[in-house]
XYZ file of C-alpha atoms in Angstrom:
709
model
C 25.854 72.999 145.694
C 25.575 71.661 149.209
C 23.047 73.027 151.620
C 24.311 74.714 154.783
C 23.075 71.774 156.812
C 25.407 69.457 154.918
C 28.400 71.456 156.063
C 28.091 70.323 159.689
C 30.294 67.342 160.385
C 29.460 65.438 163.572
C 32.317 64.715 165.983
C 33.962 61.364 165.447
C 32.719 58.678 167.787
C 29.584 60.586 168.824
C 26.781 58.142 169.438
C 24.065 60.464 170.665
C 23.149 63.172 173.088
C 25.003 61.599 175.997
C 28.245 61.470 174.061
C 27.810 65.095 173.026
C 27.313 66.103 176.652
C 30.433 64.196 177.668
C 32.414 65.844 174.899
C 31.122 69.266 175.909
C 32.067 68.677 179.529
C 35.511 67.442 178.564
C 35.965 70.472 176.355
C 34.917 72.801 179.153
C 37.313 71.211 181.626
C 40.177 71.298 179.163
C 39.477 74.922 178.344
C 39.343 75.908 182.012
C 42.552 74.014 182.747
C 44.350 75.756 179.930
C 42.999 79.095 181.101
C 44.293 78.338 184.592
C 47.746 77.628 183.162
C 47.656 80.964 181.366
C 46.684 82.736 184.601
C 48.998 80.726 186.839
C 50.887 83.750 188.149
C 47.660 85.583 188.920
C 46.276 82.523 190.652
C 49.476 82.008 192.636
C 49.250 85.614 193.787
C 45.614 85.147 194.803
C 46.430 82.007 196.795
C 49.441 83.589 198.498
C 47.552 86.789 199.316
C 44.600 84.864 200.736
C 46.840 82.713 202.919
C 48.695 85.784 204.183
C 45.394 87.444 204.974
C 44.333 84.324 206.870
C 47.528 84.385 208.928
C 47.188 88.113 209.618
C 43.550 87.683 210.575
C 44.488 84.911 212.995
C 47.245 86.947 214.628
C 45.068 90.040 214.982
C 42.100 88.205 216.490
C 41.432 88.349 220.235
C 42.013 84.976 221.935
C 38.794 83.181 222.811
C 38.138 80.721 225.609
C 35.604 77.928 225.473
C 33.782 76.518 228.484
C 30.927 74.046 228.434
C 28.387 72.736 230.903
C 26.318 69.620 230.384
C 22.690 68.970 231.287
C 20.414 65.973 230.970
C 16.921 66.421 229.555
C 14.599 63.558 230.451
C 11.491 63.112 228.372
C 8.312 63.592 230.379
C 6.075 60.523 230.169
C 2.699 61.842 229.083
C 1.163 58.379 229.333
C 0.109 55.990 226.635
C -2.974 56.711 224.633
C -3.791 53.043 224.256
C -2.712 50.024 222.344
C -2.904 51.983 219.082
C -0.155 54.325 220.202
C 2.469 53.569 217.553
C 6.205 53.668 218.034
C 6.470 56.156 215.185
C 4.192 58.567 217.000
C 6.283 58.230 220.139
C 9.458 58.950 218.221
C 7.854 61.956 216.578
C 6.728 63.342 219.936
C 10.191 62.762 221.368
C 11.785 64.563 218.457
C 9.383 67.478 218.771
C 9.964 67.671 222.521
C 13.741 67.751 222.247
C 13.705 70.186 219.334
C 11.523 72.461 221.436
C 14.000 72.291 224.318
C 16.916 73.036 221.985
C 15.123 76.110 220.679
C 14.317 77.249 224.208
C 17.995 76.845 225.077
C 18.794 79.425 222.397
C 16.010 81.886 223.218
C 16.475 85.549 224.086
C 14.269 84.982 227.132
C 16.936 82.726 228.621
C 19.683 85.214 227.764
C 17.808 87.956 229.613
C 17.452 85.706 232.665
C 21.204 85.005 232.625
C 22.052 88.715 232.350
C 19.763 89.511 235.267
C 20.900 86.585 237.411
C 24.620 87.308 236.920
C 24.145 91.100 237.043
C 26.310 91.508 233.955
C 25.059 95.068 233.524
C 27.100 96.099 236.567
C 29.937 93.589 236.168
C 33.228 95.331 235.253
C 34.865 92.015 234.313
C 32.117 91.339 231.784
C 32.340 94.863 230.347
C 36.092 94.600 230.033
C 35.907 91.184 228.355
C 33.497 92.441 225.700
C 34.861 95.999 225.557
C 31.429 97.461 226.317
C 31.019 101.104 227.242
C 28.798 101.775 230.234
C 26.500 103.969 228.153
C 25.720 101.025 225.888
C 24.521 98.676 228.611
C 20.943 98.245 227.435
C 19.341 94.958 228.556
C 18.518 93.980 224.998
C 22.075 94.595 223.804
C 23.511 92.646 226.720
C 21.161 89.731 226.105
C 22.124 89.682 222.442
C 25.830 89.793 223.261
C 25.550 86.938 225.757
C 23.354 84.909 223.403
C 25.939 85.236 220.623
C 28.495 83.397 222.752
C 26.306 80.323 223.277
C 26.255 77.172 221.176
C 23.849 74.354 222.003
C 25.354 70.974 221.096
C 23.166 67.903 221.724
C 25.219 64.763 222.340
C 24.287 62.240 219.675
C 22.221 59.212 220.731
C 21.727 60.503 224.268
C 19.652 62.853 226.401
C 22.682 65.015 227.156
C 23.149 68.532 225.865
C 26.356 70.554 225.998
C 26.032 74.305 226.502
C 29.188 75.869 225.079
C 30.190 79.469 225.716
C 33.067 81.169 223.908
C 34.232 84.597 225.133
C 37.510 86.523 225.449
C 37.584 85.715 229.193
C 37.900 82.190 230.655
C 36.005 83.198 233.815
C 33.152 84.807 231.889
C 32.906 81.767 229.603
C 32.484 79.461 232.583
C 30.021 81.800 234.296
C 27.850 82.132 231.216
C 27.837 78.386 230.543
C 26.891 77.566 234.141
C 24.339 80.362 234.466
C 22.792 79.366 231.168
C 22.289 75.789 232.383
C 21.033 76.858 235.806
C 18.561 79.378 234.456
C 17.257 76.885 231.934
C 16.652 74.312 234.665
C 15.060 76.938 236.879
C 12.815 78.178 234.086
C 11.754 74.627 233.334
C 10.906 74.029 237.001
C 8.923 77.254 237.164
C 7.046 76.266 234.051
C 6.082 72.903 235.541
C 5.285 74.029 239.091
C 4.882 77.727 238.662
C 1.073 77.684 239.025
C 1.267 76.837 242.751
C 3.940 79.409 243.409
C 2.052 81.974 241.387
C -1.095 81.252 243.388
C 0.850 81.647 246.643
C 2.276 84.936 245.462
C -1.142 86.199 244.503
C -2.608 85.038 247.841
C 0.186 86.805 249.699
C -0.660 90.029 247.925
C -4.372 89.578 248.563
C -3.770 88.724 252.232
C -1.693 91.842 252.659
C -4.398 93.963 251.070
C -7.167 92.350 253.167
C -5.113 92.724 256.335
C -4.879 96.443 255.750
C -8.591 96.667 254.894
C -9.560 94.713 258.035
C -7.430 96.897 260.261
C -8.877 100.049 258.738
C -12.488 98.848 259.072
C -11.960 97.784 262.720
C -10.375 101.126 263.540
C -13.257 102.982 261.898
C -15.829 100.885 263.825
C -14.084 101.500 267.147
C -13.836 105.231 266.494
C -17.507 105.431 265.587
C -18.569 103.511 268.738
C -16.423 105.723 270.984
C -17.701 108.907 269.382
C -21.335 107.877 269.830
C -20.857 106.129 273.235
C -21.913 102.749 271.860
C -20.864 100.004 274.256
C -21.215 96.460 272.983
C -21.531 93.993 275.839
C -22.009 90.867 273.787
C -22.371 90.140 270.085
C -23.255 87.020 268.256
C -23.018 86.641 264.509
C -24.537 83.677 262.876
C -24.308 83.368 259.142
C -27.720 83.281 257.544
C -27.440 84.401 254.005
C -24.361 86.304 254.963
C -26.245 88.725 257.366
C -25.433 89.489 261.035
C -28.148 88.013 263.322
C -27.749 90.116 266.480
C -25.560 92.079 268.861
C -25.993 93.395 272.502
C -25.107 96.944 273.525
C -25.413 98.666 276.946
C -28.704 100.327 275.987
C -30.099 97.027 274.811
C -29.063 95.332 278.037
C -30.599 98.077 280.214
C -33.827 98.097 278.234
C -34.089 94.347 278.506
C -33.487 94.400 282.285
C -36.025 97.186 282.859
C -38.529 95.368 280.724
C -38.136 92.225 282.830
C -38.423 94.246 286.059
C -41.512 96.086 284.779
C -43.154 92.818 283.887
C -42.416 91.484 287.377
C -43.797 94.689 289.045
C -46.941 94.517 286.955
C -47.448 90.929 288.029
C -47.027 91.895 291.706
C -49.487 94.781 291.343
C -52.041 92.511 289.766
C -51.548 89.932 292.503
C -52.006 92.490 295.360
C -55.045 93.953 293.659
C -56.611 90.578 293.296
C -55.953 89.812 296.957
C -57.425 93.152 298.017
C -60.573 92.658 295.989
C -61.035 89.178 297.374
C -60.883 90.380 300.999
C -63.296 93.160 300.303
C -65.907 90.760 298.980
C -65.710 88.561 302.083
C -66.179 91.508 304.531
C -69.185 92.771 302.782
C -70.802 89.382 302.892
C -70.302 88.845 306.641
C -70.691 92.247 308.462
C -72.077 94.817 306.141
C -74.869 92.887 304.499
C -77.566 94.418 306.784
C -76.222 97.929 306.282
C -76.302 97.504 302.536
C -79.846 96.098 302.788
C -80.990 99.067 304.893
C -79.246 101.435 302.467
C -81.052 99.825 299.572
C -84.412 100.174 301.297
C -83.686 103.781 302.222
C -82.626 104.549 298.676
C -85.918 103.031 297.382
C -87.974 105.151 299.812
C -85.944 108.206 298.908
C -86.761 107.719 295.295
C -90.477 107.466 295.981
C -90.520 110.456 298.329
C -88.586 112.626 295.891
C -91.108 111.826 293.273
C -94.082 112.454 295.427
C -92.882 115.079 297.934
C -90.003 116.768 296.136
C -86.394 117.223 297.270
C -87.135 120.001 299.697
C -89.427 117.917 301.855
C -88.074 117.352 305.380
C -88.779 113.685 305.140
C -86.799 113.486 301.971
C -83.891 115.342 303.554
C -84.042 113.150 306.603
C -84.000 110.045 304.492
C -80.978 111.374 302.513
C -79.161 111.957 305.782
C -79.889 108.396 306.810
C -78.583 106.972 303.570
C -75.399 109.030 303.910
C -74.933 107.697 307.384
C -75.336 104.152 306.109
C -72.710 104.788 303.408
C -70.274 105.975 305.989
C -70.920 102.997 308.032
C -70.374 100.631 305.125
C -67.143 102.415 304.123
C -65.834 102.473 307.596
C -66.429 98.793 307.899
C -64.484 97.885 304.621
C -61.540 100.220 305.296
C -60.775 98.702 308.623
C -60.753 95.225 307.186
C -58.563 95.993 304.007
C -55.917 98.395 305.314
C -52.984 95.842 305.058
C -53.917 94.652 301.605
C -54.328 98.184 300.469
C -50.877 99.133 301.602
C -49.358 96.189 299.675
C -51.317 97.101 296.602
C -50.266 100.732 296.693
C -46.619 99.725 297.118
C -46.801 97.462 294.079
C -48.490 100.196 292.083
C -45.787 102.742 292.958
C -43.017 100.276 292.012
C -44.680 99.557 288.664
C -45.067 103.243 287.970
C -41.397 103.941 288.736
C -40.236 101.012 286.605
C -42.468 102.119 283.747
C -40.933 105.586 283.839
C -37.426 104.105 283.820
C -38.413 101.703 280.996
C -39.810 104.547 278.903
C -36.592 106.503 279.418
C -34.469 103.471 278.452
C -36.675 102.859 275.447
C -36.121 106.435 274.338
C -32.385 106.001 274.630
C -32.604 102.704 272.706
C -34.653 104.285 269.924
C -32.133 107.116 269.680
C -29.345 104.595 269.579
C -31.073 102.681 266.784
C -30.497 105.590 264.366
C -26.799 105.438 265.165
C -26.866 101.655 265.060
C -27.617 101.591 261.320
C -24.238 103.112 260.486
C -22.646 101.059 263.237
C -24.147 97.895 261.732
C -22.776 98.764 258.288
C -19.341 99.258 259.754
C -19.713 96.094 261.772
C -20.711 94.040 258.734
C -17.742 95.429 256.785
C -15.447 94.309 259.590
C -17.009 90.862 259.672
C -16.834 90.511 255.865
C -13.173 91.473 255.765
C -12.400 89.068 258.587
C -14.214 86.199 256.857
C -12.370 86.843 253.556
C -9.062 87.096 255.347
C -9.657 83.827 257.215
C -10.643 82.036 253.974
C -7.564 83.265 252.055
C -5.317 82.438 254.978
C -6.669 78.904 255.031
C -6.104 78.570 251.247
C -2.586 79.943 251.572
C -1.837 77.396 254.289
C -3.143 74.592 252.088
C -0.908 75.702 249.184
C 2.052 75.853 251.515
C 1.753 72.172 252.302
C 0.649 71.234 248.749
C 2.378 69.226 246.107
C 6.089 69.579 245.438
C 7.603 68.066 242.280
C 11.062 67.261 240.975
C 12.703 68.717 237.885
C 13.001 66.443 234.848
C 16.244 68.209 233.881
C 19.541 67.865 235.709
C 22.847 69.700 235.671
C 25.336 66.902 235.008
C 28.591 68.801 234.682
C 29.463 72.378 235.540
C 31.777 74.424 233.380
C 35.269 75.211 234.627
C 37.373 78.162 233.412
C 39.585 76.882 230.560
C 43.325 77.055 230.987
C 44.177 77.860 227.366
C 42.417 79.643 224.501
C 40.374 77.615 222.072
C 40.691 80.083 219.247
C 41.525 81.497 216.862
C 42.823 78.324 215.204
C 45.611 78.979 212.740
C 45.092 75.594 211.095
C 41.387 76.166 210.631
C 41.863 79.696 209.330
C 44.525 78.527 206.894
C 42.212 75.795 205.681
C 39.441 78.347 205.204
C 41.874 80.652 203.413
C 42.924 77.844 201.077
C 39.301 76.980 200.346
C 38.479 80.637 199.687
C 41.562 80.995 197.507
C 40.542 77.921 195.546
C 37.014 79.203 195.056
C 38.294 82.645 194.115
C 40.753 81.122 191.656
C 38.015 79.030 190.087
C 35.861 82.126 189.793
C 38.700 84.053 188.156
C 39.362 81.237 185.703
C 35.683 80.845 184.888
C 35.086 84.580 184.447
C 38.213 84.941 182.334
C 37.013 82.114 180.119
C 33.446 83.450 180.101
C 34.464 86.883 178.880
C 37.023 85.438 176.456
C 35.063 83.332 173.971
C 37.867 82.947 171.491
C 38.649 79.641 169.821
C 40.699 77.364 172.005
C 39.735 73.843 171.021
C 38.992 72.103 167.774
C 35.780 70.720 169.261
C 34.459 74.270 169.601
C 34.475 74.591 165.828
C 32.671 71.312 165.385
C 30.138 71.653 168.180
C 29.486 75.377 168.300
C 29.970 76.360 164.664
C 29.070 73.161 162.838
C 32.189 73.221 160.630
C 34.686 70.569 159.646
C 38.219 71.622 160.566
C 40.355 71.408 157.450
C 43.604 72.384 159.103
C 45.353 74.056 161.998
C 48.216 76.340 161.033
C 50.909 76.869 163.687
C 52.219 80.296 164.488
C 55.084 81.199 162.110
C 58.615 80.856 163.440
C 59.780 84.010 161.635
C 58.301 87.353 160.725
C 58.673 86.612 156.990
C 55.959 84.009 156.450
C 56.473 84.000 152.653
C 60.073 82.969 153.151
C 58.967 80.198 155.532
C 56.466 79.004 152.909
C 59.278 78.749 150.417
C 60.868 76.068 152.617
C 59.166 72.771 151.726
C 60.291 71.269 155.055
C 58.877 74.003 157.300
C 55.977 73.342 159.666
C 53.996 76.049 157.905
C 54.356 74.322 154.533
C 53.453 70.952 156.030
C 50.390 72.423 157.734
C 49.024 73.918 154.531
C 49.756 70.657 152.741
C 47.580 68.853 155.269
C 44.904 71.493 154.790
C 45.007 70.932 151.023
C 44.521 67.204 151.534
C 41.540 67.748 153.850
C 39.995 70.214 151.436
C 40.263 67.878 148.468
C 38.809 65.008 150.506
C 35.665 66.883 151.539
C 34.944 68.511 148.180
C 32.643 66.537 145.879
C 34.229 65.501 142.606
C 31.690 67.495 140.615
C 32.024 70.636 142.702
C 33.310 73.803 141.139
C 36.994 74.309 141.808
C 36.530 77.926 142.820
C 37.701 78.322 146.432
C 37.096 81.523 148.377
C 38.924 82.268 151.622
C 37.321 84.748 154.025
C 37.357 85.541 157.736
C 35.388 87.365 160.397
C 37.661 90.372 160.608
C 40.925 91.514 159.038
C 44.371 90.180 160.002
C 43.285 86.626 160.774
C 45.603 85.030 158.185
C 43.301 84.550 155.172
C 45.665 86.385 152.789
C 48.754 84.313 153.556
C 46.524 81.222 153.660
C 45.268 81.973 150.141
C 48.850 82.134 148.861
C 49.924 79.050 150.846
C 46.943 76.981 149.668
C 47.580 77.984 146.058
C 51.257 76.996 146.397
C 50.269 73.666 147.987
C 47.898 72.873 145.092
C 50.609 73.807 142.596
C 53.022 71.412 144.302
C 50.702 68.493 143.505
C 50.520 69.482 139.843
C 47.444 71.695 139.787
C 47.184 74.767 137.611
C 46.145 77.537 139.994
C 45.245 81.190 139.584
C 45.077 83.462 142.635
C 42.686 86.457 142.722
C 43.024 89.391 145.116
C 39.396 90.486 145.523
C 40.015 92.290 148.825
C 40.165 95.516 146.884
C 39.835 97.780 149.931
C 43.068 96.533 151.512
C 44.837 94.725 148.642
C 46.759 92.704 151.213
C 47.678 89.866 148.871
C 48.986 92.279 146.240
C 51.156 94.044 148.803
C 52.359 90.674 150.135
C 53.507 89.727 146.629
C 55.066 93.138 145.986
C 52.489 94.318 143.446
C 51.619 97.989 143.793
C 48.240 99.618 143.226
C 49.541 101.167 140.020
C 49.424 97.773 138.356
C 46.126 97.221 136.628
C 44.029 94.581 138.228
C 40.519 93.379 139.073
C 39.136 96.768 140.101
C 40.203 98.209 136.782
C 38.753 95.260 134.876
C 35.414 95.337 136.694
C 35.306 99.118 136.456
C 35.760 98.945 132.675
C 39.051 100.811 132.422
C 40.653 97.673 130.946
C 39.085 94.904 128.918
C 41.401 92.007 129.657
C 42.481 90.661 133.029
C 46.069 91.315 134.014
C 47.216 87.753 134.728
C 50.675 87.749 136.251
C 52.772 84.601 136.541
C 54.613 84.280 139.847
C 57.664 82.283 138.960
C 58.788 81.844 142.556
C 55.466 80.279 143.493
C 54.562 78.593 140.230
C 51.071 80.132 140.099
C 49.254 82.861 138.205
C 48.003 85.947 139.996
C 45.510 88.725 139.251
C 46.123 91.728 141.550
C 43.398 93.897 143.011
C 44.401 96.945 141.053
C 43.751 100.516 142.041
C 41.618 101.054 145.169
C 38.025 101.768 144.100
C 35.497 103.822 146.033
C 32.682 101.339 145.425
C 34.181 97.852 145.512
C 30.870 96.353 146.591
C 29.139 97.678 143.477
C 31.949 96.453 141.255
C 31.676 92.929 142.661
C 27.891 92.934 142.329
C 28.116 93.596 138.593
C 28.086 90.678 136.184
C 31.708 91.131 135.079
C 33.156 89.148 137.974
C 30.910 86.181 137.301
C 31.988 85.947 133.673
C 35.634 86.378 134.649
C 35.459 83.555 137.183
C 33.693 81.295 134.696
C 36.384 81.972 132.129
C 39.193 81.315 134.611
C 37.506 78.109 135.724
C 37.882 76.830 132.176
C 41.585 77.638 132.065
C 42.733 76.486 135.533
C 42.257 73.528 137.827
C 41.612 75.802 140.821
C 40.673 79.428 141.232
C 41.681 80.696 144.693
C 40.010 83.954 145.784
C 41.245 86.137 148.637
C 37.951 87.718 149.762
C 37.270 90.639 152.141
C 36.155 89.836 155.738
C 32.469 89.134 156.341
C 31.372 91.439 159.149
C 30.385 94.918 158.053
C 30.796 94.219 154.323
C 28.638 92.696 151.607
C 31.580 91.775 149.349
C 32.181 88.312 150.837
C 28.524 87.315 150.460
C 28.482 88.398 146.800
C 31.699 86.543 146.018
C 30.538 83.471 147.958
C 27.718 82.901 145.458
C 30.327 82.474 142.703
C 32.548 80.067 144.649
C 32.256 76.312 144.650
C 33.240 76.316 148.313
C 34.283 78.702 151.046
C 37.118 78.087 153.487
C 36.483 80.093 156.639
C 39.741 81.309 158.192
C 39.758 82.003 161.942
C 42.595 82.958 164.257
C 43.042 80.847 167.374
C 42.841 82.527 170.796
C 41.616 85.829 169.360
C 38.383 85.792 167.410
C 35.192 85.553 169.433
C 32.979 82.557 168.803
C 29.966 84.873 168.852
C 31.437 87.037 166.095
C 32.267 83.967 164.004
C 28.755 82.590 164.477
C 27.206 85.865 163.299
C 29.492 85.993 160.268
C 28.685 82.396 159.331
C 24.997 83.172 159.615
C 25.396 85.958 157.060
C 27.047 83.539 154.654
C 24.674 80.652 155.207
C 21.498 82.645 154.912
C 21.786 83.182 151.126
C 23.090 79.610 150.629
C 26.857 80.061 150.425
C 28.581 76.641 150.638
C 31.161 76.581 153.461
C 33.298 73.476 153.119
C 35.296 73.892 156.326
C 37.367 75.980 158.673
C 41.053 76.817 158.724
C 42.515 77.766 162.099
C 45.608 79.971 162.032
C 48.323 80.983 164.490
C 47.999 77.953 166.729
C 50.528 78.114 169.601
C 51.323 76.366 172.905
C 48.033 77.532 174.405
C 46.236 75.178 172.071
C 48.435 72.118 172.486
C 46.183 70.525 175.068
C 43.053 71.753 173.316
C 43.459 69.402 170.404
C 45.168 71.403 167.714
C 48.557 70.091 168.646
C 47.133 66.589 169.060
C 45.132 66.279 165.876
C 47.252 68.521 163.747
C 50.759 68.164 165.110
C 53.684 69.135 162.979
C 56.477 68.400 165.377
C 57.826 65.607 163.180
C 60.928 67.172 161.586
C 63.397 66.195 158.928
C 66.617 64.899 160.399
C 69.945 65.675 158.829
C 71.817 63.028 156.939
C 74.399 62.985 159.670
C 71.768 61.975 162.177
């Protein structure tokens, strides 16, 4: 007995894994090609339908017009970082810079600028070109629609970039392409020099606000001064820590003038008084010295007399009268001499008194005004602060106005012009796409059809996927009566089974048991007719052959040979109803035959009993070959039981029908208990298998010519 591993015959010429892969690929391609030939009408329909759809799609499409503008993007020189600045780094920075610009050219931000600049939201030509309803004119939707028409195409090995716009309108295409380029250049310029402009804009706003604040504060100050009768004659503001140093109002001016006049009057009064006192001293020294001396003496005597005599004494009274007379004399003498000086002094005194009264009145008004001046000063400082801020911002604004001005590093090279003819749709391109799609769809159909149909198509499948040696390939019969065709020794069917016999005898060891079982995966795969044909072929080379119909459930071989179920057979022998096998000699075929007999209810149990084993052993002694027509494998245990008794099993499989998966499962059931499978027999090979190898390796087209030929 050979192990199941010995049954696998490697493909001829295989030298290793690479050769196996090549064979598998060749097999796959051959199988797909054959499948395509089988589906040729379906594939032709798919190709024709796809092409017609491409033509219809082209004719139904709205014509499109392409316009393009061209700009130049110059790399900004950021300066070298030193001698270690490598060329690779420069190239990388250049690549990053240009990639950034290309992405910016495709940004939604730019699309929104174009929509706003061209006022597409209110443009009836634009709405008509894109068939946009007015209610759907949202800025985001418009920007997306415009952006979808743009293609950025950098010109290879240059700094040029083409901005291509494709729309249903030639005018709109040109407008979008030009506006896209212009807005990109403008945005780039704003990005480079936008800080100065932004500062000017902000200063303009601040200047406007400060101008209003200054006007309001000045108006409030003027209203407050008018309401409180504050008249400013002169004001000076020196900046010391940001505070106002001084200001002059009418009250301040009057108070200052009165103060100066009062000081002058006081000086004149003092001068006249001094002059008066000086004159008085001189007069007393020259003319009234004796009178004052006499008065002093009289006053001394009067003091003594009052002490000694008392005030009522006549002498005392007389002396008092004398002193009084002397006083009058002294006074009369000084008054005559100082009358002019006295008049000057009194005049100066009156002037000082009047000026002091006026000064006190002015000071009162000034002090009253000081309470109002606090609020006035606050308002005044607010006015001055606003004016200083306004002057500073105005100076800064003027400086920015004459500041730096730069040039754009991007240039509009070529403006887009409205195209004269549509650029699409292209019938040639759409047909090419349709052909490609049809090809891909056809390949998918072929592959899926082959994927879901895993039937046997190529002899290499049996070798590679099942591990079996192919003993023969039987062509599909030319007539419905296969037995009659087998009777013709020149028929292709007879020749095919003869070749199978030769292959079988060559692979069987000389010491192997000559008990051959034929089985299949499922019914109607040709194992019954193959059993008869193989037995006939062995008989033709002089072998004594007995044929057993052990497919007792169907009894196909018995019916094929015209033996009814009433004839006793194997089921009756194994069941014990008869003791001797009913061996029938088929004269037309030259072989002996044991029919299946009556249909039993438990054929599996009958086969499992020991009677079949002894029968086969006995027949093996009488015949050169015992050929057994066995039941199919799947779903039944009969084939496995019979396989243990056989010297070899020929596995019959129908081409183009039986699934490889089903065959593999059936073989696994046989191999698991150690059944020896010597090879495979493929039946009903037709034109579909010619290019798969059956017709090449097992061709039976060589015919017998007539004697006349």
